[in-house]
XYZ file of C-alpha atoms in Angstrom:
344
model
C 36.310 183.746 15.996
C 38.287 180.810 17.644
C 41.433 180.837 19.450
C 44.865 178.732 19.829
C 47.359 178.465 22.147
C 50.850 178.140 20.483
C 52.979 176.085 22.610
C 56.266 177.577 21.510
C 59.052 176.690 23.804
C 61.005 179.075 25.180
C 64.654 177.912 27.012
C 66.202 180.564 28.258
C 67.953 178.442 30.760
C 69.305 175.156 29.884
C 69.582 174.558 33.822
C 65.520 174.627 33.735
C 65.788 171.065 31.228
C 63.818 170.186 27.917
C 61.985 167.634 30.026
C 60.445 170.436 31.961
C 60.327 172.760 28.722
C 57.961 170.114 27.411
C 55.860 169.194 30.632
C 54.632 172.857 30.626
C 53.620 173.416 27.287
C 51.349 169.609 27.743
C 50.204 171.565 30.897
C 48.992 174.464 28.796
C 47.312 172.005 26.013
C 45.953 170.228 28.405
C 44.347 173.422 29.869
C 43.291 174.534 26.456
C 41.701 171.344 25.716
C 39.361 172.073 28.699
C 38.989 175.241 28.112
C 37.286 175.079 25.010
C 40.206 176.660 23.006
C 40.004 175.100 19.043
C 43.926 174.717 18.506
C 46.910 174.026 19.954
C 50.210 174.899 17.422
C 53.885 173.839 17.769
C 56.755 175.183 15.783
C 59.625 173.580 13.927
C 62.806 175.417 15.038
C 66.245 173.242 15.563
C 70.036 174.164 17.288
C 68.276 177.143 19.240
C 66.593 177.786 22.863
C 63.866 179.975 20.826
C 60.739 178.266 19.467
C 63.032 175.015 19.726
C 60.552 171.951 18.835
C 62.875 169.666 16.758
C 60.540 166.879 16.297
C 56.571 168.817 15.629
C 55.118 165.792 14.639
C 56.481 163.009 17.614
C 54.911 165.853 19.908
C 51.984 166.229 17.700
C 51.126 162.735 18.502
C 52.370 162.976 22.096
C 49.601 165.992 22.089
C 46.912 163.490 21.006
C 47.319 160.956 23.702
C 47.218 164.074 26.922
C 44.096 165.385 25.165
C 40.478 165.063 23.935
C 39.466 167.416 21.400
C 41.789 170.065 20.132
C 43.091 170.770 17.044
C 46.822 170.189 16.824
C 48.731 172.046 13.707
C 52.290 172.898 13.264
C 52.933 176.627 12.827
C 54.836 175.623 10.889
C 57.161 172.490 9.962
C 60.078 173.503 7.556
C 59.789 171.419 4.650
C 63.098 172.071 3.022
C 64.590 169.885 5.663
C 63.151 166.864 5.218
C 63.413 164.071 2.738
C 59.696 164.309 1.291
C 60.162 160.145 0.766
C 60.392 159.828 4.258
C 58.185 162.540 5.435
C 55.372 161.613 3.797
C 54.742 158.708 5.624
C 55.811 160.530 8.621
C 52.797 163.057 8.010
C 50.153 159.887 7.344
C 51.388 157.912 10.610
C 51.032 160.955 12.577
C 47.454 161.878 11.135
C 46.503 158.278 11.731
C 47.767 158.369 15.499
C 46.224 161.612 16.037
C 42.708 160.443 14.866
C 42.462 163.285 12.503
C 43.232 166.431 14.913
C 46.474 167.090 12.542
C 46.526 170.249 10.738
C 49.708 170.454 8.967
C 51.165 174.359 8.622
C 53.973 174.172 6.377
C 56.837 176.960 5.602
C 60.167 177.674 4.048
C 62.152 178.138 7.133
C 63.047 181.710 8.789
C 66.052 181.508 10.650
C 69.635 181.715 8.055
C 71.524 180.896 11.506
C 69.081 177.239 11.409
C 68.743 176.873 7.848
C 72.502 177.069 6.390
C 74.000 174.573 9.503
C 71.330 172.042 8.049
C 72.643 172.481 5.018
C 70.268 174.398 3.453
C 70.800 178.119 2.236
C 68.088 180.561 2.534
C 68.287 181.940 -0.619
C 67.596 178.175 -1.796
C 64.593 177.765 0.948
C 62.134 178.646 -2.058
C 62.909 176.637 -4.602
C 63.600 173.916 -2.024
C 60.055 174.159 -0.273
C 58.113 174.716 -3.658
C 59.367 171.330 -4.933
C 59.157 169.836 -1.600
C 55.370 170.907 -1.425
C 54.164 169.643 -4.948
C 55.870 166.202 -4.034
C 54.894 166.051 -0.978
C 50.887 166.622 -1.968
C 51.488 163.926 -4.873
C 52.748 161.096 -2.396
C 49.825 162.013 -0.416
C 47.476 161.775 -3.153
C 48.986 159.111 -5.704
C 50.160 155.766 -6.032
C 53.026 154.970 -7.784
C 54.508 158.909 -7.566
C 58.151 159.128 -9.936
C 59.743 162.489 -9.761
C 62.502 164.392 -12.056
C 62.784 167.557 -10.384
C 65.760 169.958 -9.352
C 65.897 168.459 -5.785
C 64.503 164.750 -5.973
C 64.922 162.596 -9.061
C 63.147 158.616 -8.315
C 61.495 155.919 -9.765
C 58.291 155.397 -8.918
C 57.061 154.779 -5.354
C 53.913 154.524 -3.027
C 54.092 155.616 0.100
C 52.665 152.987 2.886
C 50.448 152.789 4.496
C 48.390 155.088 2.638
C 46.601 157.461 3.980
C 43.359 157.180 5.379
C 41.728 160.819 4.798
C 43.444 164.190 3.356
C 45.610 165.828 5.542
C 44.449 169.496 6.049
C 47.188 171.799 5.173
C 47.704 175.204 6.191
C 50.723 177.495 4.643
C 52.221 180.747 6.348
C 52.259 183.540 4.037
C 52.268 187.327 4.752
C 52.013 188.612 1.255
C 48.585 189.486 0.189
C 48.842 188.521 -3.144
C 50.682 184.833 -2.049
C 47.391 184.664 0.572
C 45.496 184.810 -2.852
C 46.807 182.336 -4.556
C 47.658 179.680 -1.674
C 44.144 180.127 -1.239
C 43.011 179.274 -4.210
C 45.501 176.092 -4.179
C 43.214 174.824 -1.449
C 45.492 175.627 1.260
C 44.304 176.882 4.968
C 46.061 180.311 5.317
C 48.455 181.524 8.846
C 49.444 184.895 8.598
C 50.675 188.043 11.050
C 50.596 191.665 10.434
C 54.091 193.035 10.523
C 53.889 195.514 13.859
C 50.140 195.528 14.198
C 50.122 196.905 10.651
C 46.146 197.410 10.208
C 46.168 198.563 6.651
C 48.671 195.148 5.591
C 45.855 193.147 7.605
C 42.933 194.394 5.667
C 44.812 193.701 2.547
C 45.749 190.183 3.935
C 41.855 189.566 4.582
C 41.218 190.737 1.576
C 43.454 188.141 -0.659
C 41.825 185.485 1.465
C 38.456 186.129 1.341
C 38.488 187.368 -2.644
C 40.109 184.086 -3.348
C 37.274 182.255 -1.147
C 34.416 184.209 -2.776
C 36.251 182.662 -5.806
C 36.525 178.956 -5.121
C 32.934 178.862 -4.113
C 31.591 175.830 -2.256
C 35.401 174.626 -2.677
C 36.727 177.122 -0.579
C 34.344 177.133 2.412
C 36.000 174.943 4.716
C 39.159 176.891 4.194
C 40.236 179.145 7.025
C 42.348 182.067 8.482
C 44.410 181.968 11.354
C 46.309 185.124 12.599
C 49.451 184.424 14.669
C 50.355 187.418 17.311
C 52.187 187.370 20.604
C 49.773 187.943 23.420
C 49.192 187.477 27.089
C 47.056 188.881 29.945
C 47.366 191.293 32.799
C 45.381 192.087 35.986
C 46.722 195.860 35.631
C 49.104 198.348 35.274
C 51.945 196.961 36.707
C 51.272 193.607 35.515
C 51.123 194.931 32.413
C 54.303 196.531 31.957
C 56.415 193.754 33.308
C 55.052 191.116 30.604
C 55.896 193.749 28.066
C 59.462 193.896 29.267
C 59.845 190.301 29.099
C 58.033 190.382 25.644
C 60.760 193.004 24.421
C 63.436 190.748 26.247
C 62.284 188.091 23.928
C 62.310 189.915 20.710
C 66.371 190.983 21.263
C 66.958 187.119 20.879
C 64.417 187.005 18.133
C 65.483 189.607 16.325
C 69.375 188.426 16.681
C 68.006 185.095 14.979
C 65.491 186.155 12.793
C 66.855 189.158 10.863
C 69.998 189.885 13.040
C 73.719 188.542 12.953
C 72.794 185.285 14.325
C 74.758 184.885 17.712
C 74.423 181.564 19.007
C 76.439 180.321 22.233
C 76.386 176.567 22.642
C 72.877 176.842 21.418
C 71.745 180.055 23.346
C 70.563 182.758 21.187
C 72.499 185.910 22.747
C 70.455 188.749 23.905
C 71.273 191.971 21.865
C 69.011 195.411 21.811
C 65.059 195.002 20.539
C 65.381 196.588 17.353
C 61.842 198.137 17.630
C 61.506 200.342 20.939
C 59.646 199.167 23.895
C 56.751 201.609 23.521
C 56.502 200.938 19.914
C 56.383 196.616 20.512
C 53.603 197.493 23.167
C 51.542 199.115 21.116
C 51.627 195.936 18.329
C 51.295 193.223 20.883
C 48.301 191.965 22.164
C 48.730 192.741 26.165
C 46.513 194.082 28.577
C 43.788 193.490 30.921
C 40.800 191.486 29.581
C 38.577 194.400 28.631
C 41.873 195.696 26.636
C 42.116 192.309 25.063
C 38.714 192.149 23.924
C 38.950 195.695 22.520
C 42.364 194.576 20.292
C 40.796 191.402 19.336
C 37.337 193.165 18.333
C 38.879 194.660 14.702
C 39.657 191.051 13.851
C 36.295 189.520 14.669
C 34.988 192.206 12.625
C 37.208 191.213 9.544
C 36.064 187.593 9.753
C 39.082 186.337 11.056
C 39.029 182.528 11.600
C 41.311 181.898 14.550
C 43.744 184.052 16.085
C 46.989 182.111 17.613
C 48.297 183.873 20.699
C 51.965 183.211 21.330
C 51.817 183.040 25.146
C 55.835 181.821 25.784
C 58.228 184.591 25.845
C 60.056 184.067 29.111
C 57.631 184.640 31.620
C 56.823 182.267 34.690
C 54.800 178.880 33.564
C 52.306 179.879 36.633
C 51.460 183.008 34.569
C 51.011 181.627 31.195
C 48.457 178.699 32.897
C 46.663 181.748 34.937
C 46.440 183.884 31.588
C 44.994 180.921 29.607
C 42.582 180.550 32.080
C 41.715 183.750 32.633
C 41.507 184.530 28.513
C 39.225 181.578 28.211
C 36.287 182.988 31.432
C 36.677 186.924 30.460
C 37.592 187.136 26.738
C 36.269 184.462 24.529
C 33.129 184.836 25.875
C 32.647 187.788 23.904
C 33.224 185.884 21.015
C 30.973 183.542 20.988
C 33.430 180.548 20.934
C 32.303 177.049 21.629
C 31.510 176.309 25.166
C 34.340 174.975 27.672
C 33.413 171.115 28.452
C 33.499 170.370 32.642
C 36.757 169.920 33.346
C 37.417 166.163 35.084
């Protein structure tokens, strides 16, 4: 089982600067890329302090240039907001520039708040990213691509410069039966259990690896990623303060995400956790190292490709570096990850 360090950026403080936002998260890929870690992600999230990475692929590339190895995927870029003319090429430039490290995660979009003031309602986001999807694969894959769709209607083009391998795509999906059948479409799969749900995860694993068993030699390469909010702590008390902040961070989430949407002058507003604080603990993935290694063990055992731990949730930059230190020495280990190269 491999592991990734999602680089989400949290602002909680527009005083702190998005010049310094970004400088710590190439800190932490930097770090990762020593480490040994396999991934680093980045989100697509735009007119919010929460996740807020309007431009995946310019830091994508960015990425490539600070590091030596790692993987680089979006978790994930919202399709239904670009023009799949134009972001096409986009996608080939930036797998060009970053040598092949690109893994592009694609999605829908998850924030109404986001997704109506860019002109695009939710309840459209389907239809929208379907379409958007099957063009976007055909420009990829074809010369010469016409369209006469609901959303894009053209004569036929060719996206330059063409590219020069296939671009691994990964798509988020929590439904078992979607994991099935993106799957079987060839695509790498990113999922989360809702609240640590175990029974939902075994079914998730279960539509992957039935659709895998399925595809035969096609679907080897394909893999599993598991996205979950995590972070270590030398004890107790270390412990419960990075839970606090963690359920600090899931009143703005949950005000964006499934909530009335209270933005000030781009600031998500703070409102109650929906879930209670003993109730988040138990789903997130905090604790000492020997704790960490005993939440992480069920998912080894379910042949679980990669876990992504979503490290930024308002805590000190110090402490995030520190924990992905610390995760890489006393918890991969015990997963037999590939070995860190000598730092320089």
């Amino acid at each position: 089982m491999k592991f990734s360090i999602q680089l989400s950026a949290d602002y909680p403080d527009k005083s702190y600067g998005g010049d310094t936002v970004y400088a710590d998260m190439l800190d932490q890929a930097r770090l990762a890329d020593r480490l040994g870690y396999d991934a680093v992600s980045i989100t697509e999230h735009h007119l919010v302090n929460c996740l807020m990475m309007p431009a995946p692929l310019q830091f994508a590339v960015h990425l490539a240039g600070q590091t030596k190895q790692i993987k680089i995927m979006t978790s994930v870029v919202v399709l239904p907001l670009h023009d799949m003319r134009v972001y096409a090429g986009e996608v080939t430039v930036a797998d060009i520039l970053t040598e092949g490290r690109l893994m592009l995660g694609v999605g829908r979009g998850a924030f109404p708040y986001e997704m109506t003031r860019m002109g695009v309602p939710m309840e459209e986001t389907r239809e929208r990213f379907d379409e958007s999807l099957d063009l976007l694969q055909a420009l990829l894959r074809e010369e010469e691509v016409s369209w006469n769709g609901k959303y894009y209607q053209f004569e036929p083009i060719t996206i330059m410069p063409r590219p020069v391998r296939p671009v691994a795509m990964m798509m988020a999906v929590m439904n078992p039966e979607g994991i099935y059948h993106c799957t079987k479409r060839g695509f790498h799969i990113q999922t989360t259990p809702l609240s640590g749900n175990h029974q939902l995860l075994i079914d998730q694993v279960s539509g992957f690896t039935r659709a895998k068993e399925e595809m035969g030699e096609a679907g080897a390469p394909l893999t599993l990623s598991l996205s979950r909010v995590a972070h270590l702590a030398s004890g107790e008390a270390d412990k419960q303060r990075k839970i606090e902040a963690a359920h600090h961070y899931y009143g703005r989430f949950d005000n964006i995400y499934t909530g009335p949407g209270l933005v000030d002058n781009g600031m998500i507003r703070p409102i109650p956790c929906a879930t209670p604080i003993d109730e988040l603990a138990e789903s997130l993935l905090i604790g000492t190292p020997q704790e960490m290694i005993d939440k992480l063990a069920p998912y080894a055992e379910l042949d679980i490709d990669r876990v992504i731990l979503n490290v930024n949730f308002g805590l000190h930059p110090q402490d995030t570096l520190d924990a992905i230190q610390c995760f890489a020495e006393e918890v991969m280990p015990a997963f037999r990850t590939v070995p860190a190269e000598a730092a320089e």
